[in-house]
Amino acid sequence: MSTETTSGQVSGNGASGNQSLTVTDNRTGKTFELPITDGTVKAMDFRQMKAADDDFGLMTYDPAFTNTASCRSAVTFIDGDAGILEYRGYPIEQLAEKSTYVEVAYLLIHGELPTQPQLDKWVHDITVHTFVHENVKSFMQGFRHDAHPMGMLCGSVGALSTFYPDANDIKDPINRNIQTIRLLAKMPTLAAFAYRHGMGQPYVYPDNDLDYPGNFLNMMYKMTELKYQPDPRLARALDILFILHADHEQNCSTSAVRSVGSSQVDPYSAVTAGIAALYGPLHGGANEAVLRMLQRIGSKDKVREFIDGVKAGNEKLMGFGHRVYKNFDPRATIIKKAVDDVFEVTGVNPLLEIALELEKIALEDEYFVSRKLYPNVDFYSGLIYEALGLPTSMFPVMFAIPRTSGWVAQWLEMVQDPEQKIARPRQIYTGDRTRDYVGMGSR
Ligand code: ACO
């Protein structure tokens, strides 16, 4: 609780010590002492500041939530200035080197690394839920031949809520757990079906002998062979990409999942909101935009001219810049290494040369240096996806598969957080007021 005092005075009953903020409302001369907790003040504490008795009270204005914490979370820590990313306290570099995506998903969702029996059960549960209802397959077949796979993923994950209507019992922890398993298990299946649909190829059923990334490669690329054998180097590179993309605290899509989930809708519908948010070119669609940009530049000698255009404000250098990371994106550093491993199997992509030149010039250029613009995770991930033979439209889908574990971990945290309610921001109304309806003849 905050304490109101009169002009210039701070009440001794308010927040103690120096963990408080003293605010004087110059409209009234009243001074308020607001507690500071965890480096934040509560926006609701400003509501008591009124210009008159019938005033609604002061609000905070923060379009795009650039300086507003919307929740307490113990899932992912980011220090953007220092380039630190940790899941449940474990540095991303260690997880990318030593763990697997499925283990990381367990960590994000349960809060701790699993013991061997816990991991075995987790892997088993996910593996036996990889199949989707046959009607999901027919449903997906109804999409146009050139449907964007991200739109197909959005539609099919949303449709899962109709196959599991019990999923709306979100207060039951056992129920939440089974929907969690289903979402993690079925996401690669739906993603691969969307890909095969666009290629005009028959959908491939999951192979439960394979691990998570290996099975995904099987569902993407199996043709006439009786048993698909994934290249272990490609499967590992894919697993690393999955680990790097698993969570990123309160980004646009996660906020969408939390916001939609706050209405207590089922998790399939909430995760669908996340997929929709991730579809946009400023978020998960950026890797697609990077590839298109590299293709358009065409050759290394055109890079300088392109950079000049970016500096003149003609367009953005896609895959550069981040709302949070202002020194480097730790995921970009790890991905750059994975690029080499993949190219060892697939052969070098000529676009890599353009990407390296762009990075070199931009990192030395005053425009990018002064704005703290560095390569983000999407700058290199697109090159790996292309080397895997994926069309650019599949790139955001490749992001959505692993981000599902983060979305679900954040959703689980949100539905169990007693401080959370239905998300409902305020507005500053800028329109007309109380006008008389004008008949058609008088307009
Ligand atoms: N190329 C050129 N200039 C840029 C770029 C860029 N990629 N990004 C930012 N800037 C410039 C802006 O024009 C602005 O310049 P100004 O101060 O002269 O007006 C300045 O840098 C600050 O940029 P903001 O837009 O305020 O930064 P913000 O934090 O809002 O945006 C964002 C972050 C959206 C990621 C932005 O950098 C961008 O659009 N990058 C390209 C798209 C991209 O790669 N997105 C992927 C992000 S990672 C992810 O979602 C997984």
Short mmCIF file of C-alpha atoms and ligand atoms in Angstrom, two decimals:
data_model
loop_
_atom_site.label_atom_id
_atom_site.label_comp_id
_atom_site.label_asym_id
_atom_site.label_seq_id
_atom_site.Cartn_x
_atom_site.Cartn_y
_atom_site.Cartn_z
CA MET A 1 0.00 0.00 0.00
CA SER A 2 1.14 3.52 -0.73
CA THR A 3 0.69 6.37 1.69
CA GLU A 4 -0.58 9.84 0.87
CA THR A 5 0.96 12.82 2.63
CA THR A 6 0.41 16.52 2.13
CA SER A 7 2.69 18.84 0.23
CA GLY A 8 6.35 18.06 0.56
CA GLN A 9 5.97 15.63 3.45
CA VAL A 10 6.54 11.94 3.51
CA SER A 11 4.51 9.84 5.89
CA GLY A 12 6.39 7.74 8.37
CA ASN A 13 3.74 5.04 7.93
CA GLY A 14 4.64 4.43 4.30
CA ALA A 15 7.31 2.26 2.81
CA SER A 16 10.35 2.09 5.05
CA GLY A 17 13.98 2.94 4.37
CA ASN A 18 14.99 4.01 0.91
CA GLN A 19 12.91 1.36 -0.91
CA SER A 20 10.27 3.86 -1.89
CA LEU A 21 9.46 6.51 -4.44
CA THR A 22 8.18 9.93 -3.36
CA VAL A 23 5.93 11.56 -5.90
CA THR A 24 4.45 15.05 -5.72
CA ASP A 25 1.35 15.66 -7.79
CA ASN A 26 1.81 19.30 -8.77
CA ARG A 27 -1.86 19.59 -9.69
CA THR A 28 -2.81 19.27 -6.04
CA GLY A 29 0.44 19.70 -4.14
CA LYS A 30 -0.07 16.29 -2.53
CA THR A 31 2.88 13.99 -2.06
CA PHE A 32 2.71 10.22 -2.17
CA GLU A 33 5.16 7.58 -1.09
CA LEU A 34 5.07 4.44 -3.19
CA PRO A 35 6.86 1.25 -2.16
CA ILE A 36 9.53 -0.06 -4.51
CA THR A 37 9.49 -3.85 -4.68
CA ASP A 38 11.85 -5.83 -6.91
CA GLY A 39 12.84 -2.63 -8.71
CA THR A 40 9.26 -1.80 -9.63
CA VAL A 41 6.43 0.42 -8.44
CA LYS A 42 2.86 -0.72 -8.83
CA ALA A 43 0.98 1.08 -11.60
CA MET A 44 -2.18 0.81 -9.46
CA ASP A 45 -0.49 2.91 -6.73
CA PHE A 46 -0.79 5.89 -9.08
CA ARG A 47 -4.57 5.58 -9.23
CA GLN A 48 -4.94 7.30 -5.86
CA MET A 49 -3.44 10.48 -7.38
CA LYS A 50 -6.46 12.51 -8.43
CA ALA A 51 -6.75 16.10 -9.66
CA ALA A 52 -10.25 16.24 -8.14
CA ASP A 53 -12.43 13.90 -6.08
CA ASP A 54 -14.32 12.66 -9.14
CA ASP A 55 -11.13 12.17 -11.17
CA PHE A 56 -10.50 8.56 -12.29
CA GLY A 57 -6.92 8.74 -10.99
CA LEU A 58 -3.54 8.75 -12.66
CA MET A 59 -2.65 5.94 -15.06
CA THR A 60 0.68 4.99 -16.61
CA TYR A 61 1.05 5.12 -20.42
CA ASP A 62 3.30 2.47 -21.94
CA PRO A 63 2.54 1.57 -25.56
CA ALA A 64 4.28 -1.70 -26.49
CA PHE A 65 4.99 -2.34 -22.78
CA THR A 66 8.57 -1.16 -23.11
CA ASN A 67 8.93 -0.49 -19.39
CA THR A 68 6.18 -2.48 -17.74
CA ALA A 69 6.61 -5.82 -15.95
CA SER A 70 3.39 -7.76 -16.49
CA CYS A 71 4.18 -10.75 -14.29
CA ARG A 72 6.57 -12.39 -11.88
CA SER A 73 8.32 -15.25 -13.63
CA ALA A 74 10.91 -17.84 -12.63
CA VAL A 75 11.26 -19.37 -16.10
CA THR A 76 13.80 -17.37 -18.11
CA PHE A 77 16.32 -14.69 -17.17
CA ILE A 78 17.75 -12.24 -19.70
CA ASP A 79 20.33 -9.52 -19.12
CA GLY A 80 20.22 -7.74 -22.46
CA ASP A 81 23.20 -5.47 -21.77
CA ALA A 82 25.45 -8.35 -20.73
CA GLY A 83 24.13 -10.78 -23.39
CA ILE A 84 22.99 -13.35 -20.78
CA LEU A 85 20.17 -15.84 -21.37
CA GLU A 86 19.34 -18.47 -18.74
CA TYR A 87 16.53 -21.02 -18.54
CA ARG A 88 15.63 -21.69 -14.90
CA GLY A 89 19.08 -20.33 -14.02
CA TYR A 90 21.07 -22.52 -16.43
CA PRO A 91 23.13 -20.55 -19.02
CA ILE A 92 22.01 -21.13 -22.60
CA GLU A 93 25.60 -21.93 -23.64
CA GLN A 94 25.74 -24.93 -21.25
CA LEU A 95 22.32 -26.18 -22.24
CA ALA A 96 23.12 -25.90 -25.96
CA GLU A 97 26.35 -27.84 -25.43
CA LYS A 98 25.25 -30.53 -22.97
CA SER A 99 21.49 -30.96 -23.06
CA THR A 100 18.78 -31.98 -25.50
CA TYR A 101 15.66 -30.04 -26.45
CA VAL A 102 13.36 -32.57 -24.77
CA GLU A 103 15.33 -32.29 -21.52
CA VAL A 104 15.27 -28.48 -21.79
CA ALA A 105 11.49 -28.61 -22.28
CA TYR A 106 11.27 -30.61 -19.03
CA LEU A 107 13.45 -28.02 -17.29
CA LEU A 108 11.34 -25.11 -18.52
CA ILE A 109 8.07 -26.77 -17.60
CA HIS A 110 9.00 -28.44 -14.30
CA GLY A 111 11.63 -25.97 -13.09
CA GLU A 112 14.42 -28.52 -12.51
CA LEU A 113 16.55 -30.80 -14.64
CA PRO A 114 15.04 -34.31 -14.61
CA THR A 115 16.57 -37.34 -12.94
CA GLN A 116 17.12 -40.29 -15.32
CA PRO A 117 13.77 -41.98 -14.44
CA GLN A 118 11.97 -38.64 -14.79
CA LEU A 119 13.59 -38.03 -18.16
CA ASP A 120 12.79 -41.57 -19.36
CA LYS A 121 9.13 -41.13 -18.47
CA TRP A 122 9.04 -37.66 -20.06
CA VAL A 123 10.57 -38.94 -23.30
CA HIS A 124 8.19 -41.92 -23.30
CA ASP A 125 5.11 -39.75 -22.68
CA ILE A 126 6.04 -37.31 -25.45
CA THR A 127 6.94 -40.10 -27.87
CA VAL A 128 3.64 -41.96 -27.49
CA HIS A 129 1.64 -38.77 -28.13
CA THR A 130 3.24 -37.80 -31.43
CA PHE A 131 0.36 -39.10 -33.56
CA VAL A 132 -2.58 -36.84 -34.36
CA HIS A 133 -6.20 -37.86 -34.85
CA GLU A 134 -6.79 -38.91 -38.47
CA ASN A 135 -9.37 -36.13 -38.81
CA VAL A 136 -6.63 -33.57 -38.14
CA LYS A 137 -4.92 -34.94 -41.22
CA SER A 138 -8.05 -34.59 -43.35
CA PHE A 139 -8.60 -31.14 -41.89
CA MET A 140 -5.11 -30.10 -42.98
CA GLN A 141 -5.65 -31.57 -46.42
CA GLY A 142 -8.43 -29.00 -46.85
CA PHE A 143 -5.94 -26.12 -47.01
CA ARG A 144 -5.06 -24.66 -50.40
CA HIS A 145 -2.02 -26.21 -52.09
CA ASP A 146 -0.02 -23.00 -51.52
CA ALA A 147 -1.20 -22.29 -47.96
CA HIS A 148 1.48 -20.71 -45.76
CA PRO A 149 2.58 -23.45 -43.34
CA MET A 150 2.47 -21.03 -40.41
CA GLY A 151 -1.20 -20.33 -41.17
CA MET A 152 -1.75 -24.09 -41.33
CA LEU A 153 -0.01 -24.58 -37.98
CA CYS A 154 -2.08 -21.81 -36.44
CA GLY A 155 -5.31 -23.36 -37.73
CA SER A 156 -4.45 -26.93 -36.81
CA VAL A 157 -3.20 -26.20 -33.27
CA GLY A 158 -6.36 -24.15 -32.69
CA ALA A 159 -8.38 -27.10 -34.00
CA LEU A 160 -6.75 -29.42 -31.41
CA SER A 161 -8.94 -27.78 -28.76
CA THR A 162 -11.94 -29.36 -30.50
CA PHE A 163 -10.31 -32.80 -30.36
CA TYR A 164 -9.57 -32.43 -26.64
CA PRO A 165 -12.54 -30.52 -25.24
CA ASP A 166 -11.53 -31.54 -21.69
CA ALA A 167 -8.51 -29.25 -22.11
CA ASN A 168 -10.56 -26.32 -20.83
CA ASP A 169 -10.41 -27.82 -17.32
CA ILE A 170 -7.32 -25.76 -16.69
CA LYS A 171 -7.62 -25.86 -12.88
CA ASP A 172 -6.80 -29.58 -12.80
CA PRO A 173 -3.02 -30.20 -12.70
CA ILE A 174 -3.33 -33.71 -14.17
CA ASN A 175 -5.33 -32.30 -17.06
CA ARG A 176 -2.81 -29.51 -17.59
CA ASN A 177 -0.03 -32.09 -17.70
CA ILE A 178 -1.63 -34.21 -20.41
CA GLN A 179 -2.33 -31.17 -22.61
CA THR A 180 1.29 -30.08 -22.09
CA ILE A 181 2.56 -33.46 -23.29
CA ARG A 182 0.19 -33.42 -26.27
CA LEU A 183 1.25 -29.94 -27.35
CA LEU A 184 4.97 -30.76 -27.21
CA ALA A 185 4.47 -34.13 -28.92
CA LYS A 186 2.14 -33.08 -31.73
CA MET A 187 3.72 -29.79 -32.73
CA PRO A 188 6.46 -31.40 -34.90
CA THR A 189 3.85 -33.69 -36.50
CA LEU A 190 1.61 -30.76 -37.45
CA ALA A 191 4.60 -28.72 -38.64
CA ALA A 192 5.85 -31.58 -40.84
CA PHE A 193 2.34 -32.19 -42.25
CA ALA A 194 2.15 -28.48 -43.16
CA TYR A 195 5.49 -28.78 -44.95
CA ARG A 196 4.54 -31.96 -46.86
CA HIS A 197 1.25 -30.37 -47.85
CA GLY A 198 3.08 -27.46 -49.50
CA MET A 199 5.42 -29.91 -51.26
CA GLY A 200 2.48 -31.95 -52.56
CA GLN A 201 3.89 -35.02 -50.79
CA PRO A 202 2.06 -37.58 -48.65
CA TYR A 203 2.15 -36.92 -44.92
CA VAL A 204 4.59 -39.16 -43.02
CA TYR A 205 3.54 -40.65 -39.70
CA PRO A 206 5.82 -40.33 -36.67
CA ASP A 207 8.48 -42.99 -36.12
CA ASN A 208 8.56 -43.60 -32.39
CA ASP A 209 11.93 -45.38 -32.60
CA LEU A 210 13.56 -42.03 -33.31
CA ASP A 211 14.32 -39.19 -30.93
CA TYR A 212 12.52 -35.83 -31.11
CA PRO A 213 14.68 -34.10 -33.77
CA GLY A 214 15.31 -37.36 -35.66
CA ASN A 215 11.60 -38.11 -35.86
CA PHE A 216 10.94 -34.58 -37.08
CA LEU A 217 13.48 -35.04 -39.90
CA ASN A 218 11.80 -38.38 -40.68
CA MET A 219 8.35 -36.76 -40.99
CA MET A 220 9.81 -34.01 -43.17
CA TYR A 221 12.04 -35.95 -45.54
CA LYS A 222 11.15 -39.67 -45.63
CA MET A 223 10.29 -40.82 -49.15
CA THR A 224 10.32 -44.44 -50.31
CA GLU A 225 12.86 -45.88 -47.89
CA LEU A 226 11.44 -48.38 -45.42
CA LYS A 227 13.17 -46.76 -42.47
CA TYR A 228 14.42 -43.18 -42.44
CA GLN A 229 17.89 -42.75 -40.95
CA PRO A 230 18.42 -39.15 -39.84
CA ASP A 231 21.96 -37.78 -40.19
CA PRO A 232 23.07 -37.42 -36.54
CA ARG A 233 24.90 -34.15 -37.32
CA LEU A 234 21.76 -32.59 -38.78
CA ALA A 235 19.61 -33.94 -35.95
CA ARG A 236 21.99 -32.47 -33.36
CA ALA A 237 22.15 -29.08 -35.13
CA LEU A 238 18.36 -29.02 -35.21
CA ASP A 239 18.21 -29.95 -31.52
CA ILE A 240 20.54 -27.04 -30.71
CA LEU A 241 18.32 -24.66 -32.68
CA PHE A 242 15.33 -26.01 -30.74
CA ILE A 243 17.13 -25.41 -27.42
CA LEU A 244 18.03 -21.83 -28.41
CA HIS A 245 14.46 -21.02 -29.40
CA ALA A 246 12.71 -22.69 -26.46
CA ASP A 247 11.94 -19.58 -24.42
CA HIS A 248 12.69 -15.89 -24.27
CA GLU A 249 10.65 -14.51 -21.34
CA GLN A 250 7.95 -11.92 -22.06
CA ASN A 251 8.34 -11.47 -25.83
CA CYS A 252 5.44 -10.67 -28.16
CA SER A 253 4.20 -14.23 -28.66
CA THR A 254 4.61 -15.26 -25.02
CA SER A 255 2.72 -12.15 -23.93
CA ALA A 256 0.02 -13.15 -26.43
CA VAL A 257 -0.17 -16.64 -24.89
CA ARG A 258 -0.37 -15.20 -21.39
CA SER A 259 -2.88 -12.54 -22.39
CA VAL A 260 -5.22 -14.94 -24.20
CA GLY A 261 -4.63 -17.63 -21.55
CA SER A 262 -5.61 -15.16 -18.81
CA SER A 263 -9.21 -15.52 -19.99
CA GLN A 264 -8.87 -19.14 -18.77
CA VAL A 265 -9.27 -20.54 -22.27
CA ASP A 266 -7.76 -23.98 -23.02
CA PRO A 267 -3.98 -24.15 -23.73
CA TYR A 268 -4.40 -25.03 -27.43
CA SER A 269 -6.25 -21.75 -28.01
CA ALA A 270 -3.71 -19.81 -25.94
CA VAL A 271 -0.76 -21.35 -27.81
CA THR A 272 -2.49 -20.60 -31.12
CA ALA A 273 -2.36 -16.92 -30.15
CA GLY A 274 1.39 -17.32 -29.66
CA ILE A 275 1.78 -18.89 -33.11
CA ALA A 276 -0.18 -16.01 -34.65
CA ALA A 277 2.05 -13.45 -32.92
CA LEU A 278 5.19 -15.32 -33.97
CA TYR A 279 4.03 -15.23 -37.61
CA GLY A 280 4.76 -11.48 -37.90
CA PRO A 281 7.95 -10.25 -39.66
CA LEU A 282 9.14 -8.31 -36.62
CA HIS A 283 9.12 -11.49 -34.50
CA GLY A 284 9.43 -15.11 -35.68
CA GLY A 285 8.98 -14.12 -39.30
CA ALA A 286 12.28 -12.24 -39.25
CA ASN A 287 14.37 -15.27 -40.30
CA GLU A 288 12.21 -15.60 -43.40
CA ALA A 289 12.74 -11.90 -44.08
CA VAL A 290 16.52 -12.34 -43.62
CA LEU A 291 16.67 -15.03 -46.29
CA ARG A 292 14.60 -12.98 -48.73
CA MET A 293 16.88 -10.02 -48.05
CA LEU A 294 20.05 -12.09 -48.70
CA GLN A 295 18.55 -13.46 -51.91
CA ARG A 296 17.62 -9.95 -53.05
CA ILE A 297 21.11 -8.59 -52.36
CA GLY A 298 22.34 -11.43 -54.56
CA SER A 299 26.12 -11.05 -54.26
CA LYS A 300 28.83 -9.89 -51.88
CA ASP A 301 29.72 -6.81 -53.98
CA LYS A 302 26.16 -5.43 -53.58
CA VAL A 303 26.34 -5.43 -49.78
CA ARG A 304 27.80 -1.92 -49.38
CA GLU A 305 25.08 -0.41 -51.57
CA PHE A 306 22.42 -2.27 -49.58
CA ILE A 307 23.83 -1.00 -46.26
CA ASP A 308 23.75 2.57 -47.61
CA GLY A 309 20.06 2.09 -48.38
CA VAL A 310 19.42 0.87 -44.82
CA LYS A 311 21.24 3.89 -43.38
CA ALA A 312 19.21 6.18 -45.63
CA GLY A 313 16.11 4.71 -43.98
CA ASN A 314 14.89 2.82 -47.07
CA GLU A 315 14.56 -0.44 -45.19
CA LYS A 316 15.78 -2.38 -42.17
CA LEU A 317 18.67 -4.78 -42.00
CA MET A 318 16.62 -7.83 -41.08
CA GLY A 319 18.11 -10.10 -38.41
CA PHE A 320 19.76 -7.12 -36.74
CA GLY A 321 18.66 -5.34 -33.58
CA HIS A 322 16.75 -6.54 -30.58
CA ARG A 323 14.46 -4.92 -28.05
CA VAL A 324 16.37 -6.49 -25.17
CA TYR A 325 19.89 -7.45 -26.32
CA LYS A 326 21.96 -4.34 -26.84
CA ASN A 327 25.45 -5.88 -26.93
CA PHE A 328 25.07 -9.27 -28.53
CA ASP A 329 22.45 -11.98 -28.77
CA PRO A 330 24.04 -15.06 -27.12
CA ARG A 331 21.89 -17.32 -29.30
CA ALA A 332 23.39 -15.80 -32.46
CA THR A 333 26.90 -16.74 -31.31
CA ILE A 334 25.92 -20.39 -30.75
CA ILE A 335 23.98 -20.61 -34.03
CA LYS A 336 26.93 -19.32 -36.00
CA LYS A 337 28.86 -22.41 -34.84
CA ALA A 338 25.96 -24.73 -35.76
CA VAL A 339 25.96 -23.24 -39.28
CA ASP A 340 29.41 -24.73 -39.88
CA ASP A 341 28.29 -28.20 -38.71
CA VAL A 342 25.29 -28.19 -41.03
CA PHE A 343 27.26 -26.94 -44.02
CA GLU A 344 29.69 -29.81 -43.46
CA VAL A 345 26.82 -32.16 -44.33
CA THR A 346 24.93 -30.11 -46.91
CA GLY A 347 27.70 -28.08 -48.58
CA VAL A 348 28.18 -24.32 -48.20
CA ASN A 349 25.31 -22.02 -49.12
CA PRO A 350 26.47 -19.04 -51.25
CA LEU A 351 24.19 -16.77 -49.18
CA LEU A 352 26.53 -17.34 -46.23
CA GLU A 353 29.14 -15.21 -47.95
CA ILE A 354 26.68 -12.33 -48.24
CA ALA A 355 25.59 -12.75 -44.63
CA LEU A 356 29.19 -12.69 -43.37
CA GLU A 357 29.93 -9.55 -45.40
CA LEU A 358 26.78 -7.82 -44.12
CA GLU A 359 27.72 -8.69 -40.54
CA LYS A 360 31.30 -7.48 -41.01
CA ILE A 361 30.32 -4.12 -42.50
CA ALA A 362 27.44 -3.50 -40.09
CA LEU A 363 29.51 -4.31 -37.00
CA GLU A 364 32.05 -1.64 -38.00
CA ASP A 365 29.57 0.98 -39.17
CA GLU A 366 28.79 3.93 -36.90
CA TYR A 367 25.05 3.77 -37.75
CA PHE A 368 24.70 0.24 -36.36
CA VAL A 369 27.28 0.59 -33.58
CA SER A 370 25.71 3.77 -32.14
CA ARG A 371 22.23 2.20 -32.19
CA LYS A 372 23.57 -1.01 -30.61
CA LEU A 373 22.36 -3.13 -33.52
CA TYR A 374 23.88 -6.62 -33.58
CA PRO A 375 22.91 -9.88 -35.32
CA ASN A 376 20.03 -11.55 -33.53
CA VAL A 377 19.06 -15.24 -33.46
CA ASP A 378 17.31 -14.94 -36.81
CA PHE A 379 20.29 -13.70 -38.75
CA TYR A 380 21.86 -17.16 -39.04
CA SER A 381 19.01 -19.58 -38.30
CA GLY A 382 17.54 -19.00 -41.78
CA LEU A 383 20.77 -20.17 -43.41
CA ILE A 384 20.57 -23.48 -41.52
CA TYR A 385 16.94 -23.94 -42.44
CA GLU A 386 17.71 -23.29 -46.07
CA ALA A 387 20.58 -25.75 -45.97
CA LEU A 388 18.06 -28.32 -44.68
CA GLY A 389 16.11 -27.72 -47.88
CA LEU A 390 13.27 -25.83 -46.24
CA PRO A 391 11.30 -23.18 -48.10
CA THR A 392 11.47 -19.79 -46.35
CA SER A 393 7.80 -20.02 -45.42
CA MET A 394 8.73 -22.91 -43.07
CA PHE A 395 11.20 -20.82 -41.06
CA PRO A 396 8.74 -19.36 -38.55
CA VAL A 397 7.25 -22.85 -38.17
CA MET A 398 10.70 -24.10 -37.15
CA PHE A 399 10.68 -21.42 -34.46
CA ALA A 400 7.17 -22.30 -33.25
CA ILE A 401 8.00 -25.99 -32.63
CA PRO A 402 10.48 -25.42 -29.78
CA ARG A 403 8.90 -22.18 -28.53
CA THR A 404 5.90 -24.31 -27.60
CA SER A 405 7.78 -25.49 -24.48
CA GLY A 406 8.34 -21.87 -23.42
CA TRP A 407 4.77 -20.86 -24.16
CA VAL A 408 3.44 -23.78 -22.12
CA ALA A 409 5.88 -23.18 -19.23
CA GLN A 410 4.78 -19.54 -19.10
CA TRP A 411 1.11 -20.48 -19.43
CA LEU A 412 1.43 -22.99 -16.56
CA GLU A 413 3.10 -20.36 -14.41
CA MET A 414 0.41 -17.82 -15.25
CA VAL A 415 -2.60 -20.03 -14.48
CA GLN A 416 -1.13 -20.88 -11.06
CA ASP A 417 -0.16 -17.30 -10.17
CA PRO A 418 -2.61 -15.83 -7.62
CA GLU A 419 -1.57 -12.29 -8.63
CA GLN A 420 -2.79 -12.76 -12.21
CA LYS A 421 -6.25 -11.89 -13.49
CA ILE A 422 -7.71 -11.49 -16.95
CA ALA A 423 -5.38 -9.18 -18.92
CA ARG A 424 -7.12 -5.92 -19.65
CA PRO A 425 -5.07 -2.80 -20.38
CA ARG A 426 -6.42 0.74 -20.13
CA GLN A 427 -6.47 3.35 -22.89
CA ILE A 428 -6.22 7.09 -23.38
CA TYR A 429 -9.40 7.84 -25.27
CA THR A 430 -8.76 10.27 -28.15
CA GLY A 431 -12.06 10.14 -30.03
CA ASP A 432 -15.24 12.24 -30.03
CA ARG A 433 -17.77 12.09 -27.22
CA THR A 434 -21.52 11.75 -27.05
CA ARG A 435 -22.59 12.89 -30.50
CA ASP A 436 -26.16 12.77 -31.79
CA TYR A 437 -26.74 10.19 -34.53
CA VAL A 438 -26.81 11.87 -37.97
CA GLY A 439 -29.35 10.55 -40.47
CA MET A 440 -28.05 9.34 -43.85
CA GLY A 441 -29.45 12.35 -45.75
CA SER A 442 -27.64 14.86 -43.53
CA ARG A 443 -24.07 13.44 -43.65
N1 ACO B 1 18.04 -2.06 -39.38
C1 ACO B 1 18.24 -0.72 -39.43
N2 ACO B 1 17.93 0.13 -38.44
C2 ACO B 1 17.39 -0.40 -37.34
C3 ACO B 1 17.15 -1.79 -37.21
C4 ACO B 1 17.50 -2.63 -38.28
N3 ACO B 1 17.30 -3.95 -38.21
N4 ACO B 1 16.58 -2.03 -35.99
C5 ACO B 1 16.48 -0.85 -35.39
N5 ACO B 1 16.97 0.14 -36.18
C6 ACO B 1 17.09 1.57 -35.87
C7 ACO B 1 15.72 2.24 -35.81
O1 ACO B 1 15.36 2.77 -37.06
C8 ACO B 1 15.99 3.31 -34.79
O2 ACO B 1 16.74 4.33 -35.41
P1 ACO B 1 16.50 5.88 -35.00
O3 ACO B 1 16.89 5.96 -33.55
O4 ACO B 1 17.38 6.64 -35.93
O5 ACO B 1 15.03 6.13 -35.23
C9 ACO B 1 16.91 2.65 -33.78
O6 ACO B 1 17.61 1.63 -34.54
C10 ACO B 1 16.19 1.99 -32.61
O7 ACO B 1 15.29 1.03 -33.12
P2 ACO B 1 13.87 0.71 -32.49
O8 ACO B 1 12.92 0.42 -33.61
O9 ACO B 1 13.47 1.75 -31.50
O10 ACO B 1 14.19 -0.62 -31.69
P3 ACO B 1 13.12 -1.60 -31.12
O11 ACO B 1 13.69 -2.13 -29.85
O12 ACO B 1 11.78 -1.01 -31.06
O13 ACO B 1 13.05 -2.75 -32.24
C11 ACO B 1 13.38 -4.72 -33.43
C12 ACO B 1 13.61 -3.99 -32.11
C13 ACO B 1 11.87 -4.80 -33.76
C14 ACO B 1 13.90 -6.15 -33.29
C15 ACO B 1 14.14 -3.98 -34.58
O14 ACO B 1 15.51 -3.91 -34.28
C16 ACO B 1 13.90 -4.62 -35.94
O15 ACO B 1 12.89 -4.34 -36.60
N6 ACO B 1 14.86 -5.50 -36.40
C17 ACO B 1 14.68 -6.18 -37.67
C18 ACO B 1 13.69 -7.32 -37.52
C19 ACO B 1 14.27 -8.49 -36.76
O16 ACO B 1 15.38 -8.94 -37.02
N7 ACO B 1 13.47 -9.01 -35.81
C20 ACO B 1 13.84 -10.18 -35.04
C21 ACO B 1 13.97 -9.86 -33.61
S1 ACO B 1 14.51 -11.28 -32.71
C22 ACO B 1 13.13 -12.21 -32.51
O17 ACO B 1 12.01 -11.78 -32.56
C23 ACO B 1 13.34 -13.61 -32.28
#
